[in-house]
Short mmCIF file of C-alpha atoms and ligand atoms in Angstrom, two decimals:
data_model
loop_
_atom_site.label_atom_id
_atom_site.label_comp_id
_atom_site.label_asym_id
_atom_site.label_seq_id
_atom_site.Cartn_x
_atom_site.Cartn_y
_atom_site.Cartn_z
CA MET A 73 25.09 1.64 -46.04
CA THR A 74 26.58 0.38 -42.79
CA ASN A 75 27.18 -3.32 -42.21
CA ILE A 76 25.88 -4.16 -38.76
CA LEU A 77 26.64 -7.55 -37.25
CA CYS A 78 25.25 -9.16 -34.14
CA ILE A 79 27.18 -12.07 -32.63
CA GLY A 80 24.75 -14.30 -30.71
CA ALA A 81 21.33 -15.24 -32.12
CA GLY A 82 19.68 -15.93 -28.77
CA TYR A 83 16.76 -14.15 -27.13
CA VAL A 84 18.48 -10.77 -27.27
CA GLY A 85 20.26 -10.93 -30.63
CA GLY A 86 17.27 -12.61 -32.25
CA SER A 87 14.66 -10.17 -31.00
CA THR A 88 16.56 -6.86 -31.13
CA MET A 89 18.12 -7.05 -34.59
CA PRO A 90 14.91 -7.64 -36.58
CA VAL A 91 13.33 -4.58 -34.94
CA ILE A 92 16.39 -2.40 -35.56
CA ALA A 93 16.61 -3.68 -39.14
CA SER A 94 12.96 -2.86 -39.74
CA HIS A 95 13.64 0.78 -38.82
CA CYS A 96 16.92 1.08 -40.73
CA PRO A 97 16.28 -0.19 -44.27
CA GLU A 98 19.42 1.61 -45.47
CA HIS A 99 21.70 -0.60 -43.35
CA ARG A 100 22.50 -4.32 -43.73
CA PHE A 101 22.12 -6.53 -40.66
CA VAL A 102 23.54 -10.01 -40.11
CA VAL A 103 22.99 -12.13 -37.00
CA VAL A 104 25.51 -14.95 -36.53
CA ASP A 105 25.75 -17.84 -34.13
CA ILE A 106 27.90 -20.94 -33.70
CA ASN A 107 24.74 -22.92 -33.00
CA GLU A 108 23.77 -24.21 -36.45
CA ALA A 109 20.35 -25.50 -35.41
CA ARG A 110 19.47 -22.09 -34.00
CA ILE A 111 20.47 -20.30 -37.19
CA ALA A 112 18.53 -22.83 -39.28
CA ALA A 113 15.48 -22.12 -37.12
CA TRP A 114 15.88 -18.36 -37.58
CA GLN A 115 15.96 -19.00 -41.33
CA SER A 116 12.78 -21.10 -41.18
CA ASP A 117 9.09 -20.45 -40.47
CA ASN A 118 9.51 -21.97 -37.03
CA LEU A 119 11.55 -19.37 -35.12
CA PRO A 120 13.54 -20.66 -32.12
CA ILE A 121 11.89 -18.27 -29.67
CA TYR A 122 8.25 -17.45 -29.05
CA GLU A 123 7.83 -13.71 -28.79
CA PRO A 124 4.58 -11.91 -29.69
CA GLY A 125 4.93 -9.88 -32.91
CA LEU A 126 8.39 -11.19 -33.78
CA ASP A 127 7.38 -13.56 -36.60
CA GLU A 128 5.87 -10.72 -38.57
CA ILE A 129 8.93 -8.47 -38.25
CA VAL A 130 11.31 -11.28 -39.18
CA ARG A 131 9.17 -12.09 -42.21
CA LYS A 132 9.26 -8.42 -43.25
CA THR A 133 13.03 -7.95 -42.95
CA ARG A 134 14.60 -11.37 -43.55
CA GLY A 135 16.26 -11.66 -46.94
CA LYS A 136 15.94 -7.88 -47.49
CA ASN A 137 18.28 -6.20 -45.02
CA LEU A 138 18.41 -8.92 -42.33
CA PHE A 139 20.32 -12.19 -42.69
CA PHE A 140 21.16 -15.08 -40.39
CA SER A 141 24.43 -16.96 -40.80
CA THR A 142 26.89 -19.33 -39.14
CA ASP A 143 29.87 -17.85 -40.92
CA VAL A 144 31.07 -15.78 -37.99
CA ASP A 145 34.58 -15.07 -39.33
CA GLN A 146 33.48 -13.81 -42.74
CA GLN A 147 30.76 -11.62 -41.26
CA ILE A 148 33.18 -10.09 -38.77
CA ALA A 149 35.49 -9.16 -41.62
CA GLU A 150 32.67 -7.34 -43.44
CA ALA A 151 31.16 -5.52 -40.44
CA ASP A 152 31.44 -1.84 -39.50
CA ILE A 153 29.56 -2.14 -36.20
CA ILE A 154 29.47 -5.37 -34.17
CA PHE A 155 26.95 -5.97 -31.39
CA VAL A 156 28.00 -8.77 -29.06
CA SER A 157 25.06 -10.51 -27.39
CA VAL A 158 26.53 -13.85 -26.37
CA HIS A 159 25.42 -15.34 -23.08
CA THR A 160 27.16 -14.43 -19.83
CA PRO A 161 26.11 -17.16 -17.39
CA THR A 162 27.28 -17.69 -13.83
CA LYS A 163 30.58 -19.54 -13.42
CA THR A 164 30.18 -23.16 -12.39
CA PHE A 165 33.86 -23.79 -11.74
CA GLY A 166 36.95 -22.28 -10.13
CA GLN A 167 37.22 -18.88 -8.54
CA GLY A 168 33.82 -17.29 -7.93
CA ALA A 169 31.92 -20.48 -8.87
CA GLY A 170 28.17 -20.00 -8.31
CA LYS A 171 28.41 -16.20 -8.26
CA ALA A 172 30.85 -14.61 -10.69
CA ALA A 173 30.13 -14.08 -14.38
CA ASP A 174 31.59 -16.65 -16.77
CA LEU A 175 33.18 -14.42 -19.38
CA GLN A 176 34.73 -17.14 -21.56
CA TYR A 177 32.20 -16.75 -24.41
CA TRP A 178 32.63 -13.04 -24.26
CA GLU A 179 36.42 -13.14 -24.40
CA LYS A 180 36.44 -15.72 -27.20
CA THR A 181 34.28 -13.37 -29.24
CA ALA A 182 36.68 -10.49 -28.64
CA ARG A 183 39.60 -12.57 -29.86
CA GLN A 184 37.62 -13.76 -32.86
CA ILE A 185 36.81 -10.16 -33.79
CA LEU A 186 40.48 -9.25 -33.56
CA GLU A 187 41.59 -12.21 -35.63
CA ASN A 188 39.17 -11.60 -38.48
CA SER A 189 39.24 -7.82 -38.73
CA THR A 190 40.96 -6.00 -41.53
CA THR A 191 39.29 -2.63 -40.85
CA SER A 192 38.67 -0.57 -37.70
CA LYS A 193 35.27 -1.14 -36.06
CA ILE A 194 32.84 -0.15 -33.36
CA VAL A 195 32.21 -3.03 -30.95
CA VAL A 196 29.05 -2.77 -28.86
CA GLU A 197 28.49 -4.68 -25.61
CA LYS A 198 24.86 -5.80 -25.73
CA SER A 199 25.29 -8.66 -23.26
CA THR A 200 24.97 -7.83 -19.58
CA LEU A 201 28.48 -7.63 -18.14
CA PRO A 202 30.29 -6.82 -14.91
CA VAL A 203 31.45 -3.21 -14.63
CA ARG A 204 34.76 -2.56 -16.37
CA THR A 205 34.47 -5.47 -18.81
CA ALA A 206 34.79 -2.94 -21.63
CA GLU A 207 38.29 -2.20 -20.38
CA ALA A 208 39.33 -5.83 -20.90
CA MET A 209 37.62 -5.80 -24.29
CA GLU A 210 39.53 -2.67 -25.32
CA ARG A 211 42.81 -4.14 -24.18
CA ILE A 212 42.32 -7.33 -26.16
CA LEU A 213 41.10 -5.59 -29.30
CA ASN A 214 43.59 -2.74 -29.34
CA SER A 215 46.56 -5.03 -28.69
CA ASN A 216 46.66 -5.75 -32.43
CA GLY A 217 49.68 -5.17 -34.59
CA LYS A 218 47.51 -4.45 -37.63
CA GLY A 219 47.15 -0.72 -37.01
CA LEU A 220 43.40 -1.10 -36.45
CA HIS A 221 41.41 0.86 -33.87
CA PHE A 222 38.36 -0.47 -32.03
CA ASP A 223 35.93 1.74 -30.14
CA VAL A 224 34.11 -0.24 -27.47
CA LEU A 225 30.63 0.97 -26.47
CA SER A 226 28.22 -0.29 -23.85
CA ASN A 227 24.59 -0.46 -24.98
CA PRO A 228 22.81 -2.67 -22.45
CA GLU A 229 19.49 -4.20 -23.39
CA PHE A 230 16.49 -3.56 -21.13
CA LEU A 231 13.81 -5.51 -22.99
CA ALA A 232 11.74 -8.08 -21.12
CA GLU A 233 10.76 -11.39 -22.66
CA GLY A 234 7.15 -11.63 -23.74
CA THR A 235 7.13 -7.91 -24.57
CA ALA A 236 10.47 -7.77 -26.40
CA VAL A 237 9.11 -6.34 -29.64
CA ARG A 238 7.00 -3.71 -27.87
CA ASP A 239 9.93 -2.78 -25.61
CA MET A 240 12.23 -2.40 -28.61
CA GLN A 241 9.70 -0.40 -30.62
CA ASN A 242 9.02 1.97 -27.77
CA PRO A 243 11.84 1.85 -25.21
CA ASP A 244 11.71 3.87 -21.98
CA ARG A 245 15.30 4.76 -22.77
CA VAL A 246 18.27 3.61 -24.81
CA LEU A 247 21.56 3.85 -22.95
CA ILE A 248 24.88 4.21 -24.72
CA GLY A 249 28.15 4.40 -22.80
CA GLY A 250 31.44 5.35 -24.40
CA ARG A 251 34.84 6.93 -23.95
CA GLU A 252 35.26 10.70 -23.74
CA THR A 253 37.94 10.64 -26.48
CA GLY A 254 37.40 12.07 -29.97
CA SER A 255 36.86 8.67 -31.57
CA GLY A 256 34.86 7.45 -28.54
CA LYS A 257 32.44 10.39 -28.91
CA LYS A 258 32.18 9.78 -32.66
CA ALA A 259 31.37 6.11 -32.06
CA VAL A 260 28.65 7.05 -29.55
CA GLU A 261 27.16 9.46 -32.06
CA THR A 262 27.17 6.78 -34.78
CA LEU A 263 25.14 4.44 -32.58
CA VAL A 264 22.82 7.26 -31.45
CA GLU A 265 22.06 7.88 -35.14
CA VAL A 266 21.02 4.24 -35.62
CA TYR A 267 18.51 4.37 -32.74
CA ALA A 268 17.34 7.85 -33.70
CA ASN A 269 15.67 6.26 -36.72
CA TRP A 270 12.73 5.50 -34.43
CA VAL A 271 13.54 6.41 -30.82
CA PRO A 272 12.95 10.07 -29.80
CA ARG A 273 16.30 11.78 -29.12
CA GLU A 274 15.42 12.66 -25.52
CA ARG A 275 15.09 8.96 -24.75
CA ILE A 276 18.57 8.14 -26.05
CA ILE A 277 20.89 8.86 -23.17
CA THR A 278 24.67 8.67 -23.12
CA SER A 279 27.07 8.18 -20.25
CA ASN A 280 30.55 6.98 -19.46
CA LEU A 281 31.26 3.29 -20.07
CA TRP A 282 31.23 2.21 -16.45
CA SER A 283 27.96 3.96 -15.59
CA SER A 284 26.35 2.27 -18.55
CA GLU A 285 27.60 -1.19 -17.60
CA LEU A 286 26.58 -0.71 -13.98
CA SER A 287 23.18 0.77 -14.83
CA LYS A 288 22.13 -2.52 -16.40
CA LEU A 289 23.01 -4.54 -13.29
CA ALA A 290 21.43 -1.86 -11.10
CA ALA A 291 18.17 -1.86 -13.09
CA ASN A 292 17.76 -5.62 -12.78
CA ALA A 293 18.71 -5.55 -9.10
CA PHE A 294 16.12 -2.83 -8.35
CA LEU A 295 13.39 -4.64 -10.31
CA ALA A 296 14.06 -7.97 -8.62
CA GLN A 297 14.29 -6.26 -5.25
CA ARG A 298 10.73 -4.96 -5.62
CA ILE A 299 9.46 -8.47 -6.27
CA SER A 300 11.34 -9.88 -3.29
CA SER A 301 10.03 -7.02 -1.16
CA ILE A 302 6.38 -7.65 -2.06
CA ASN A 303 6.91 -11.42 -1.73
CA ALA A 304 8.34 -10.88 1.75
CA MET A 305 5.15 -8.94 2.54
CA SER A 306 3.04 -11.77 1.10
CA ALA A 307 4.43 -14.15 3.73
CA LEU A 308 3.43 -11.73 6.47
CA CYS A 309 -0.01 -11.21 4.88
CA GLU A 310 -0.69 -14.94 5.04
CA LYS A 311 -0.05 -14.86 8.78
CA THR A 312 -2.13 -11.77 9.50
CA GLU A 313 -5.12 -11.90 7.12
CA ALA A 314 -3.88 -8.81 5.31
CA ASP A 315 -4.27 -9.05 1.52
CA VAL A 316 -1.07 -8.48 -0.45
CA SER A 317 -2.94 -7.13 -3.51
CA GLU A 318 -4.58 -4.49 -1.33
CA VAL A 319 -1.24 -3.65 0.26
CA ALA A 320 0.44 -3.40 -3.17
CA HIS A 321 -2.36 -1.17 -4.45
CA ALA A 322 -2.19 1.10 -1.39
CA ILE A 323 1.58 1.57 -1.47
CA GLY A 324 1.76 1.73 -5.28
CA LEU A 325 -0.46 4.83 -5.35
CA ASP A 326 2.40 6.69 -3.71
CA ASN A 327 4.17 8.20 -6.73
CA ARG A 328 7.50 7.72 -5.03
CA ILE A 329 6.91 3.99 -4.90
CA GLY A 330 4.92 3.50 -8.12
CA LYS A 331 2.58 0.68 -9.03
CA TYR A 332 4.72 -1.53 -11.27
CA PHE A 333 6.49 -4.74 -10.32
CA LEU A 334 4.52 -5.21 -7.13
CA ARG A 335 2.74 -8.43 -8.11
CA ALA A 336 3.39 -11.01 -5.42
CA SER A 337 4.14 -14.40 -6.94
CA VAL A 338 5.64 -17.82 -6.48
CA GLY A 339 8.94 -16.06 -7.23
CA PHE A 340 10.78 -14.39 -10.05
CA GLY A 341 12.45 -16.48 -12.72
CA GLY A 342 14.19 -15.86 -16.01
CA SER A 343 17.74 -16.17 -17.14
CA CYS A 344 18.86 -12.81 -15.83
CA PHE A 345 17.61 -11.57 -12.45
CA LYS A 346 19.31 -14.20 -10.33
CA LYS A 347 22.52 -14.32 -12.33
CA ASP A 348 22.86 -10.54 -12.60
CA ILE A 349 22.30 -10.00 -8.88
CA LEU A 350 24.82 -12.70 -8.02
CA HIS A 351 27.29 -11.10 -10.42
CA LEU A 352 26.64 -7.73 -8.81
CA SER A 353 27.12 -9.21 -5.37
CA TYR A 354 30.37 -10.89 -6.42
CA LEU A 355 31.61 -7.62 -7.86
CA CYS A 356 30.93 -5.91 -4.52
CA GLU A 357 32.90 -8.62 -2.72
CA HIS A 358 35.70 -8.17 -5.21
CA TYR A 359 35.84 -4.46 -4.43
CA GLY A 360 35.90 -5.13 -0.66
CA LEU A 361 32.26 -4.25 0.04
CA PRO A 362 30.87 -7.35 1.82
CA GLU A 363 27.91 -5.49 3.39
CA VAL A 364 26.77 -4.30 -0.03
CA ALA A 365 27.29 -7.78 -1.45
CA ASN A 366 25.14 -9.35 1.28
CA TYR A 367 22.44 -6.74 0.88
CA TRP A 368 21.89 -7.63 -2.78
CA GLU A 369 22.30 -11.36 -2.31
CA GLN A 370 19.38 -11.25 0.10
CA VAL A 371 17.09 -10.47 -2.86
CA VAL A 372 17.97 -13.86 -4.36
CA LEU A 373 17.69 -15.67 -1.03
CA MET A 374 14.22 -14.22 -0.46
CA ASN A 375 13.20 -15.47 -3.90
CA GLU A 376 14.41 -18.99 -3.14
CA TYR A 377 12.52 -18.84 0.15
CA GLN A 378 9.33 -17.83 -1.67
CA GLU A 379 9.58 -20.72 -4.15
CA MET A 380 10.18 -23.24 -1.40
CA ARG A 381 7.50 -21.69 0.83
CA PHE A 382 4.97 -22.19 -1.97
CA ALA A 383 5.88 -25.86 -2.51
CA SER A 384 5.97 -26.53 1.21
CA ASN A 385 2.58 -24.85 1.69
CA MET A 386 1.15 -27.21 -0.93
CA VAL A 387 2.38 -30.25 0.95
CA THR A 388 1.20 -28.98 4.34
CA SER A 389 -2.24 -28.04 3.02
CA MET A 390 -2.72 -31.43 1.38
CA PHE A 391 -2.60 -33.23 4.74
CA ASN A 392 1.21 -33.26 4.88
CA THR A 393 1.71 -35.67 2.01
CA VAL A 394 1.61 -35.51 -1.76
CA ALA A 395 3.31 -38.86 -2.33
CA GLY A 396 1.52 -40.69 -5.15
CA LYS A 397 -0.93 -37.79 -5.68
CA LYS A 398 -1.43 -36.39 -9.15
CA ILE A 399 -0.67 -32.68 -9.26
CA ALA A 400 -1.26 -30.55 -12.36
CA LEU A 401 1.17 -27.68 -12.81
CA PHE A 402 -0.40 -24.94 -14.94
CA GLY A 403 2.55 -23.23 -16.57
CA ALA A 404 6.20 -24.01 -17.14
CA ALA A 405 7.48 -20.73 -18.59
CA PHE A 406 9.04 -18.24 -16.17
CA LYS A 407 6.37 -15.72 -17.19
CA ALA A 408 3.55 -15.51 -19.68
CA ASN A 409 4.07 -15.01 -23.43
CA THR A 410 7.43 -16.71 -23.65
CA ASN A 411 8.61 -20.27 -24.18
CA ASP A 412 11.63 -19.61 -21.95
CA THR A 413 11.90 -21.82 -18.86
CA ARG A 414 15.32 -20.71 -17.63
CA GLU A 415 15.24 -20.38 -13.81
CA SER A 416 11.47 -20.77 -13.97
CA PRO A 417 9.81 -21.01 -10.53
CA ALA A 418 7.53 -23.63 -12.12
CA LEU A 419 10.51 -25.95 -12.49
CA GLU A 420 11.65 -25.27 -8.92
CA VAL A 421 8.20 -26.15 -7.59
CA CYS A 422 8.17 -29.22 -9.85
CA ARG A 423 11.53 -30.39 -8.44
CA ALA A 424 10.37 -29.87 -4.85
CA LEU A 425 7.16 -31.85 -5.44
CA LEU A 426 9.02 -34.67 -7.19
CA GLU A 427 11.20 -34.83 -4.10
CA GLU A 428 7.95 -35.43 -2.19
CA ARG A 429 7.13 -38.19 -4.72
CA ALA A 430 4.12 -36.50 -6.27
CA ASN A 431 2.98 -37.52 -9.79
CA ILE A 432 3.49 -34.36 -11.78
CA VAL A 433 1.65 -33.41 -14.96
CA MET A 434 2.91 -30.20 -16.49
CA THR A 435 0.97 -28.15 -19.00
CA ASP A 436 1.94 -24.99 -20.88
CA PRO A 437 0.90 -23.54 -24.25
CA HIS A 438 4.44 -22.89 -25.51
CA ALA A 439 7.14 -23.99 -23.08
CA LEU A 440 6.86 -27.77 -22.65
CA GLU A 441 9.76 -28.57 -24.94
CA ASN A 442 12.12 -26.25 -23.04
CA ALA A 443 10.80 -27.51 -19.69
CA ARG A 444 11.57 -31.07 -20.68
CA TYR A 445 15.09 -30.04 -21.66
CA ASP A 446 15.73 -27.96 -18.51
CA LEU A 447 14.46 -30.66 -16.15
CA GLY A 448 17.09 -33.07 -17.47
CA GLU A 449 16.80 -36.56 -16.00
CA LEU A 450 13.83 -35.53 -13.84
CA ALA A 451 11.78 -35.08 -17.02
CA GLU A 452 11.35 -38.85 -17.16
CA ARG A 453 9.21 -38.58 -14.02
CA VAL A 454 6.98 -35.81 -15.40
CA THR A 455 4.06 -36.10 -17.83
CA PHE A 456 3.98 -33.23 -20.32
CA GLU A 457 0.42 -32.48 -21.44
CA PRO A 458 -0.44 -29.49 -23.64
CA ASP A 459 -4.16 -29.67 -22.81
CA PRO A 460 -4.91 -28.20 -19.34
CA TYR A 461 -8.19 -30.14 -19.06
CA ALA A 462 -6.38 -33.44 -19.60
CA ALA A 463 -3.63 -32.34 -17.18
CA ALA A 464 -6.18 -31.68 -14.41
CA ASN A 465 -8.24 -34.79 -15.05
CA GLY A 466 -7.99 -37.06 -12.00
CA ALA A 467 -5.65 -34.64 -10.18
CA HIS A 468 -5.73 -33.88 -6.45
CA ALA A 469 -4.44 -30.36 -7.01
CA ILE A 470 -3.68 -27.66 -9.54
CA ALA A 471 -0.87 -25.18 -9.07
CA VAL A 472 -0.93 -22.08 -11.29
CA LEU A 473 2.69 -21.17 -11.87
CA THR A 474 2.66 -19.02 -15.02
CA GLU A 475 0.18 -16.19 -15.59
CA TRP A 476 -0.97 -17.28 -19.07
CA ALA A 477 -4.17 -15.36 -19.93
CA GLN A 478 -5.77 -18.55 -21.28
CA TYR A 479 -5.85 -20.04 -17.77
CA THR A 480 -8.40 -17.38 -16.79
CA GLN A 481 -10.72 -18.55 -19.60
CA LEU A 482 -10.94 -22.25 -18.68
CA ASP A 483 -14.14 -23.93 -17.56
CA TYR A 484 -13.27 -24.55 -13.91
CA GLU A 485 -16.60 -26.26 -13.17
CA LYS A 486 -15.68 -28.89 -15.73
CA ILE A 487 -12.15 -29.12 -14.33
CA TYR A 488 -13.44 -29.43 -10.76
CA ALA A 489 -15.82 -32.21 -11.77
CA SER A 490 -12.91 -34.20 -13.22
CA MET A 491 -10.67 -33.92 -10.13
CA VAL A 492 -10.23 -36.02 -6.99
CA LYS A 493 -12.00 -34.45 -3.97
CA PRO A 494 -11.23 -32.51 -1.92
CA ALA A 495 -9.82 -30.57 -4.86
CA PHE A 496 -7.04 -28.05 -4.19
CA LEU A 497 -5.99 -25.04 -6.23
CA PHE A 498 -2.78 -23.15 -5.40
CA ASP A 499 -2.57 -19.89 -7.32
CA GLY A 500 1.09 -18.88 -7.46
CA ARG A 501 0.26 -15.85 -9.59
CA ASN A 502 -2.98 -14.62 -7.99
CA LEU A 503 -4.34 -14.96 -11.50
CA LEU A 504 -7.77 -16.53 -11.06
CA ASP A 505 -11.08 -15.51 -9.51
CA HIS A 506 -10.60 -17.09 -6.09
CA LYS A 507 -14.12 -16.46 -4.78
CA LYS A 508 -15.66 -18.10 -7.83
CA LEU A 509 -13.33 -21.10 -7.57
CA PHE A 510 -14.23 -21.47 -3.89
CA GLU A 511 -17.92 -21.39 -4.78
CA ILE A 512 -17.36 -24.14 -7.35
CA GLY A 513 -15.93 -26.26 -4.53
CA PHE A 514 -12.16 -25.79 -4.73
CA ASN A 515 -10.01 -25.25 -1.68
CA VAL A 516 -8.13 -22.16 -2.85
CA TYR A 517 -4.68 -21.05 -1.70
CA PRO A 518 -3.57 -17.71 -3.18
CA ILE A 519 -0.29 -15.90 -2.50
CA GLY A 520 -0.42 -13.39 0.34
CA LYS A 521 -4.17 -13.69 0.97
CA PRO A 522 -6.24 -15.81 3.30
CA ALA A 523 -6.93 -19.29 1.95
CA LEU A 524 -10.56 -20.10 1.04
CA THR A 525 -11.23 -23.65 2.15
CA HIS A 526 -14.18 -25.95 2.75
CA LEU A 527 -12.09 -28.14 5.04
CA ARG A 528 -13.23 -28.35 8.62
CA THR A 529 -10.46 -27.58 11.10
CA GLU A 530 -11.77 -29.14 14.35
P1 NAD B 83 21.13 -16.88 -25.22
O1 NAD B 83 21.83 -17.95 -24.50
O2 NAD B 83 19.70 -17.03 -25.62
O3 NAD B 83 21.94 -16.54 -26.56
C1 NAD B 83 23.34 -16.41 -26.63
C2 NAD B 83 23.79 -16.97 -27.98
O4 NAD B 83 25.19 -16.66 -28.17
C3 NAD B 83 23.68 -18.49 -28.08
O5 NAD B 83 22.82 -18.84 -29.17
C4 NAD B 83 25.13 -18.96 -28.33
O6 NAD B 83 25.24 -20.07 -29.19
C5 NAD B 83 25.75 -17.72 -28.94
N1 NAD B 83 27.22 -17.66 -28.88
C6 NAD B 83 28.00 -17.89 -27.80
N2 NAD B 83 29.32 -17.75 -28.16
C7 NAD B 83 29.33 -17.42 -29.47
C8 NAD B 83 30.37 -17.13 -30.42
N3 NAD B 83 31.66 -17.15 -30.06
N4 NAD B 83 30.04 -16.84 -31.68
C9 NAD B 83 28.73 -16.83 -32.06
N5 NAD B 83 27.71 -17.08 -31.22
C10 NAD B 83 28.00 -17.37 -29.95
O7 NAD B 83 21.31 -15.56 -24.33
P2 NAD B 83 20.34 -14.28 -24.27
O8 NAD B 83 19.18 -14.55 -23.40
O9 NAD B 83 20.14 -13.75 -25.64
O10 NAD B 83 21.28 -13.28 -23.46
C11 NAD B 83 22.44 -12.73 -24.03
C12 NAD B 83 22.96 -11.62 -23.13
O11 NAD B 83 22.00 -10.57 -23.05
C13 NAD B 83 23.22 -12.04 -21.68
O12 NAD B 83 24.34 -11.33 -21.21
C14 NAD B 83 21.98 -11.59 -20.95
O13 NAD B 83 22.24 -11.30 -19.59
C15 NAD B 83 21.62 -10.32 -21.68
N6 NAD B 83 20.19 -9.97 -21.66
C16 NAD B 83 19.23 -10.92 -21.82
C17 NAD B 83 17.88 -10.58 -21.85
C18 NAD B 83 16.80 -11.59 -22.04
O14 NAD B 83 15.63 -11.22 -21.96
N7 NAD B 83 17.08 -12.85 -22.31
C19 NAD B 83 17.52 -9.22 -21.72
C20 NAD B 83 18.53 -8.26 -21.56
C21 NAD B 83 19.86 -8.65 -21.53
C1 UGA B 84 13.88 -8.61 -16.92
C2 UGA B 84 13.78 -7.09 -16.91
O1 UGA B 84 12.42 -6.71 -16.72
C3 UGA B 84 14.30 -6.51 -18.23
O2 UGA B 84 14.29 -5.09 -18.15
C4 UGA B 84 15.72 -7.01 -18.46
O3 UGA B 84 16.21 -6.53 -19.70
C5 UGA B 84 15.74 -8.52 -18.46
O4 UGA B 84 15.22 -9.00 -17.19
C6 UGA B 84 17.12 -9.09 -18.59
O5 UGA B 84 18.09 -8.44 -18.29
O6 UGA B 84 17.14 -10.25 -18.98
P1 UGA B 84 12.45 -10.60 -17.93
O7 UGA B 84 13.23 -11.42 -16.98
O8 UGA B 84 12.38 -11.02 -19.35
O9 UGA B 84 13.02 -9.10 -17.93
O10 UGA B 84 10.94 -10.48 -17.42
P2 UGA B 84 10.25 -9.65 -16.22
O11 UGA B 84 8.98 -9.10 -16.72
O12 UGA B 84 11.18 -8.69 -15.58
O13 UGA B 84 9.88 -10.81 -15.18
C7 UGA B 84 10.89 -11.48 -14.46
C8 UGA B 84 10.25 -12.41 -13.44
O14 UGA B 84 9.63 -11.67 -12.40
C9 UGA B 84 9.14 -13.30 -14.03
O15 UGA B 84 9.23 -14.58 -13.47
C10 UGA B 84 7.87 -12.59 -13.61
O16 UGA B 84 6.76 -13.45 -13.54
C11 UGA B 84 8.28 -12.09 -12.23
N1 UGA B 84 7.50 -10.92 -11.75
C12 UGA B 84 7.50 -9.75 -12.43
C13 UGA B 84 6.79 -11.04 -10.57
O17 UGA B 84 6.77 -12.10 -9.91
N2 UGA B 84 6.09 -9.95 -10.10
C14 UGA B 84 6.08 -8.75 -10.77
O18 UGA B 84 5.43 -7.80 -10.28
C15 UGA B 84 6.81 -8.67 -11.96
#
């Protein structure tokens, strides 16, 4: 039996470890966190994150070979392999503020591992980190006078929220980076063996440490870049009567381009794309590559433009004022099937409309609690309403901001009847049947397609 510890019981620690534990009944897994409320929630029937399929796996493994604890020191002492999946946000202070990675949580963990270890260990970077962070980790850990040796591996996580369990069960690839030394190779092989319990060998790839660290930033940058590219096209489509879905379909059939991640939207959100691209851009600046830094930063700037363009289009279309108008925001989560609202475009649009003094009602099946928290003081000016029918009742407009499947099933005739006329619908996800909505009577504004309106323009 190997004792496997994960430090950080957030989205990544909390969704990866149960899946790994379910495939490795011979090993013992513990997930620790300093956040007591979070650990208590992981130990309860009300898990702290909403992720399809996760409840069942936690129920199957918890108390058998998976445990949650706040006793970080004790669990470090007992562990053979330690995954570190603490958060790595963007610095808000000092050098690199607003762009560089804040590595304080990461470094504290390294020091805590060192302090509490009495045996040599494998330490695995699961968090997303700037290239060459493993070097700093190695230096801290191997500076001990206890005669212990630590092998540091990079094993970035590629799962997406909302499909975390599926992504873990059937990953496109697992990447493990390590040193070329004897013990480095042995450590890599040990981790390969863990994944090989359910992942086909050909999908477990190994590389040097720096390639592995950089591949994670590169993957997120490429994914986000596709969204910014199609969103840039959507702006042009709206000016030219081209249809962005038709353009995406036509270009996506080219195998070299591929069809995924070409859905134009109100913008990409989530805790990682923006931060990882800014970290990448900062890293490029650090290495004296300003042109490369600017190139990647543009992906984030285009996303901010798209979010603001959407909000501004709402105001312009509604006769240049939304002050005092009730607007129902359908969706708070940054994407469907998660309760995560970090960097959600829904919150950005909400902030912009509050600035215009609109009366905002926000609805979402799972993310209202997090939205309230993330909006901070502004939450006092927002009504949170779980029922979409109640949210739309008496509203001048609806804005669809998260692609929840249930929004396609609503009775829009009933919703239309309950709204102030002319009734507006802005579809920030191109989720709904626009022609049908137009026929019901809505003035419909999709992304990257001609608007369908009953308003006379003379
Ligand atoms: P998170 O904020 O949800 O969770 C991090 C957890 O670490 C928190 O609960 C925090 O209390 C805990 N923590 C911090 N310092 C600690 C310490 N010293 N000891 C014990 N616990 C400590 O973050 P997340 O979304 O899980 O992301 C973690 C990392 O994984 C980030 O680097 C992120 O970029 C990366 N990542 C995230 C996703 C995702 O979908 N969220 C996907 C891939 C990679
Ligand atoms: C993303 C990556 O997909 C994961 O591989 C990565 O591990 C993770 O970031 C991370 O490092 O945190 P995630 O942010 O959870 O995962 O979700 P995505 O499915 O990538 O969606 C991100 C955002 O882009 C969402 O707001 C989504 O609605 C938007 N999006 C996605 C679009 O607007 N259009 C698309 O075509 C696809």
